[in-house]
Amino acid sequence: EYIDSNLKNFCNLEELVLTCNQINECDASYLPNTLKILDLSGNFLNDLIKLNHKSMNKLQHLGLSLNWIYKLNLNWNYL
């Protein structure tokens, strides 16, 4: 499963909890740039490359526990 690009239309959204939804890819360019809290715990994410996007510059909390992350890119520009 994936994050739908229509989420970007929720321009006042500050908190998004998508725990346990079998998400295996999260493209941050599909998310509103107003997010302060994003919880993706308990999904099937295996890398965080697509989370490094300018829409994440207001993010204060990123929940990633209980995923299958095996690859980390430590050259974050926005997180």
PDB file of C-alpha atoms in Angstrom:
ATOM      1  CA  GLU A   1       0.000   0.000   0.000  1.00  0.00           C
ATOM      2  CA  TYR A   2       1.014   3.594  -0.407  1.00  0.00           C
ATOM      3  CA  ILE A   3       0.117   7.153   0.590  1.00  0.00           C
ATOM      4  CA  ASP A   4      -2.448   8.732  -1.740  1.00  0.00           C
ATOM      5  CA  SER A   5      -1.378  11.968  -3.431  1.00  0.00           C
ATOM      6  CA  ASN A   6      -4.729  13.582  -2.523  1.00  0.00           C
ATOM      7  CA  LEU A   7      -3.595  13.953   1.094  1.00  0.00           C
ATOM      8  CA  LYS A   8      -1.747  17.069  -0.026  1.00  0.00           C
ATOM      9  CA  ASN A   9      -5.151  18.779  -0.413  1.00  0.00           C
ATOM     10  CA  PHE A  10      -5.687  18.803   3.373  1.00  0.00           C
ATOM     11  CA  CYS A  11      -3.834  22.087   3.737  1.00  0.00           C
ATOM     12  CA  ASN A  12      -4.581  22.566   7.475  1.00  0.00           C
ATOM     13  CA  LEU A  13      -3.674  19.036   8.575  1.00  0.00           C
ATOM     14  CA  GLU A  14      -1.146  19.010  11.425  1.00  0.00           C
ATOM     15  CA  GLU A  15      -1.337  15.413  12.663  1.00  0.00           C
ATOM     16  CA  LEU A  16      -1.597  12.260  10.586  1.00  0.00           C
ATOM     17  CA  VAL A  17      -1.641   8.806  12.184  1.00  0.00           C
ATOM     18  CA  LEU A  18      -1.423   5.912   9.732  1.00  0.00           C
ATOM     19  CA  THR A  19      -0.372   3.085  12.031  1.00  0.00           C
ATOM     20  CA  CYS A  20      -0.864  -0.547  10.997  1.00  0.00           C
ATOM     21  CA  ASN A  21      -2.022   0.103   7.424  1.00  0.00           C
ATOM     22  CA  GLN A  22       0.407  -2.151   5.535  1.00  0.00           C
ATOM     23  CA  ILE A  23       2.038   0.900   3.944  1.00  0.00           C
ATOM     24  CA  ASN A  24       5.269   0.001   2.171  1.00  0.00           C
ATOM     25  CA  GLU A  25       6.033   3.378   0.608  1.00  0.00           C
ATOM     26  CA  CYS A  26       5.562   6.919   1.847  1.00  0.00           C
ATOM     27  CA  ASP A  27       6.278   9.732  -0.576  1.00  0.00           C
ATOM     28  CA  ALA A  28       6.424  12.928   1.470  1.00  0.00           C
ATOM     29  CA  SER A  29       5.726  15.039  -1.609  1.00  0.00           C
ATOM     30  CA  TYR A  30       2.139  13.735  -1.323  1.00  0.00           C
ATOM     31  CA  LEU A  31       1.756  15.107   2.212  1.00  0.00           C
ATOM     32  CA  PRO A  32       0.700  18.620   3.220  1.00  0.00           C
ATOM     33  CA  ASN A  33       3.532  20.870   4.369  1.00  0.00           C
ATOM     34  CA  THR A  34       1.592  21.724   7.551  1.00  0.00           C
ATOM     35  CA  LEU A  35       2.259  18.349   9.230  1.00  0.00           C
ATOM     36  CA  LYS A  36       3.783  18.497  12.694  1.00  0.00           C
ATOM     37  CA  ILE A  37       3.139  14.866  13.634  1.00  0.00           C
ATOM     38  CA  LEU A  38       3.369  11.887  11.304  1.00  0.00           C
ATOM     39  CA  ASP A  39       3.015   8.386  12.708  1.00  0.00           C
ATOM     40  CA  LEU A  40       3.743   5.518  10.326  1.00  0.00           C
ATOM     41  CA  SER A  41       4.373   2.886  13.007  1.00  0.00           C
ATOM     42  CA  GLY A  42       3.520  -0.740  12.369  1.00  0.00           C
ATOM     43  CA  ASN A  43       3.721  -0.654   8.587  1.00  0.00           C
ATOM     44  CA  PHE A  44       6.013  -2.261   6.001  1.00  0.00           C
ATOM     45  CA  LEU A  45       8.390   0.636   5.304  1.00  0.00           C
ATOM     46  CA  ASN A  46      11.923  -0.513   4.498  1.00  0.00           C
ATOM     47  CA  ASP A  47      13.649   2.783   3.664  1.00  0.00           C
ATOM     48  CA  LEU A  48      13.101   6.454   4.351  1.00  0.00           C
ATOM     49  CA  ILE A  49      14.422   7.976   1.127  1.00  0.00           C
ATOM     50  CA  LYS A  50      11.083   9.420  -0.022  1.00  0.00           C
ATOM     51  CA  LEU A  51      10.447  11.022   3.372  1.00  0.00           C
ATOM     52  CA  ASN A  52      13.286  13.492   2.784  1.00  0.00           C
ATOM     53  CA  HIS A  53      11.212  16.246   1.166  1.00  0.00           C
ATOM     54  CA  LYS A  54      10.650  19.963   1.757  1.00  0.00           C
ATOM     55  CA  SER A  55       7.058  19.290   2.840  1.00  0.00           C
ATOM     56  CA  MET A  56       8.492  17.793   6.054  1.00  0.00           C
ATOM     57  CA  ASN A  57      10.211  20.962   7.272  1.00  0.00           C
ATOM     58  CA  LYS A  58       7.625  21.610  10.055  1.00  0.00           C
ATOM     59  CA  LEU A  59       7.605  18.034  11.312  1.00  0.00           C
ATOM     60  CA  GLN A  60       8.227  17.715  15.072  1.00  0.00           C
ATOM     61  CA  HIS A  61       7.503  13.998  15.545  1.00  0.00           C
ATOM     62  CA  LEU A  62       7.999  11.097  13.165  1.00  0.00           C
ATOM     63  CA  GLY A  63       6.852   7.688  14.416  1.00  0.00           C
ATOM     64  CA  LEU A  64       8.498   4.772  12.621  1.00  0.00           C
ATOM     65  CA  SER A  65       8.529   1.958  15.177  1.00  0.00           C
ATOM     66  CA  LEU A  66       7.708  -1.593  14.129  1.00  0.00           C
ATOM     67  CA  ASN A  67       8.602  -1.179  10.462  1.00  0.00           C
ATOM     68  CA  TRP A  68      11.045  -3.155   8.324  1.00  0.00           C
ATOM     69  CA  ILE A  69      13.575  -0.362   7.895  1.00  0.00           C
ATOM     70  CA  TYR A  70      16.919  -1.708   6.759  1.00  0.00           C
ATOM     71  CA  LYS A  71      18.350   1.276   4.920  1.00  0.00           C
ATOM     72  CA  LEU A  72      18.968   4.727   6.383  1.00  0.00           C
ATOM     73  CA  ASN A  73      20.038   7.781   4.438  1.00  0.00           C
ATOM     74  CA  LEU A  74      21.660  10.085   6.966  1.00  0.00           C
ATOM     75  CA  ASN A  75      21.965  13.012   4.547  1.00  0.00           C
ATOM     76  CA  TRP A  76      18.641  14.603   5.487  1.00  0.00           C
ATOM     77  CA  ASN A  77      17.880  17.997   4.044  1.00  0.00           C
ATOM     78  CA  TYR A  78      14.463  18.498   5.608  1.00  0.00           C
ATOM     79  CA  LEU A  79      14.083  16.138   8.580  1.00  0.00           C
TER      80      LEU A  79
END
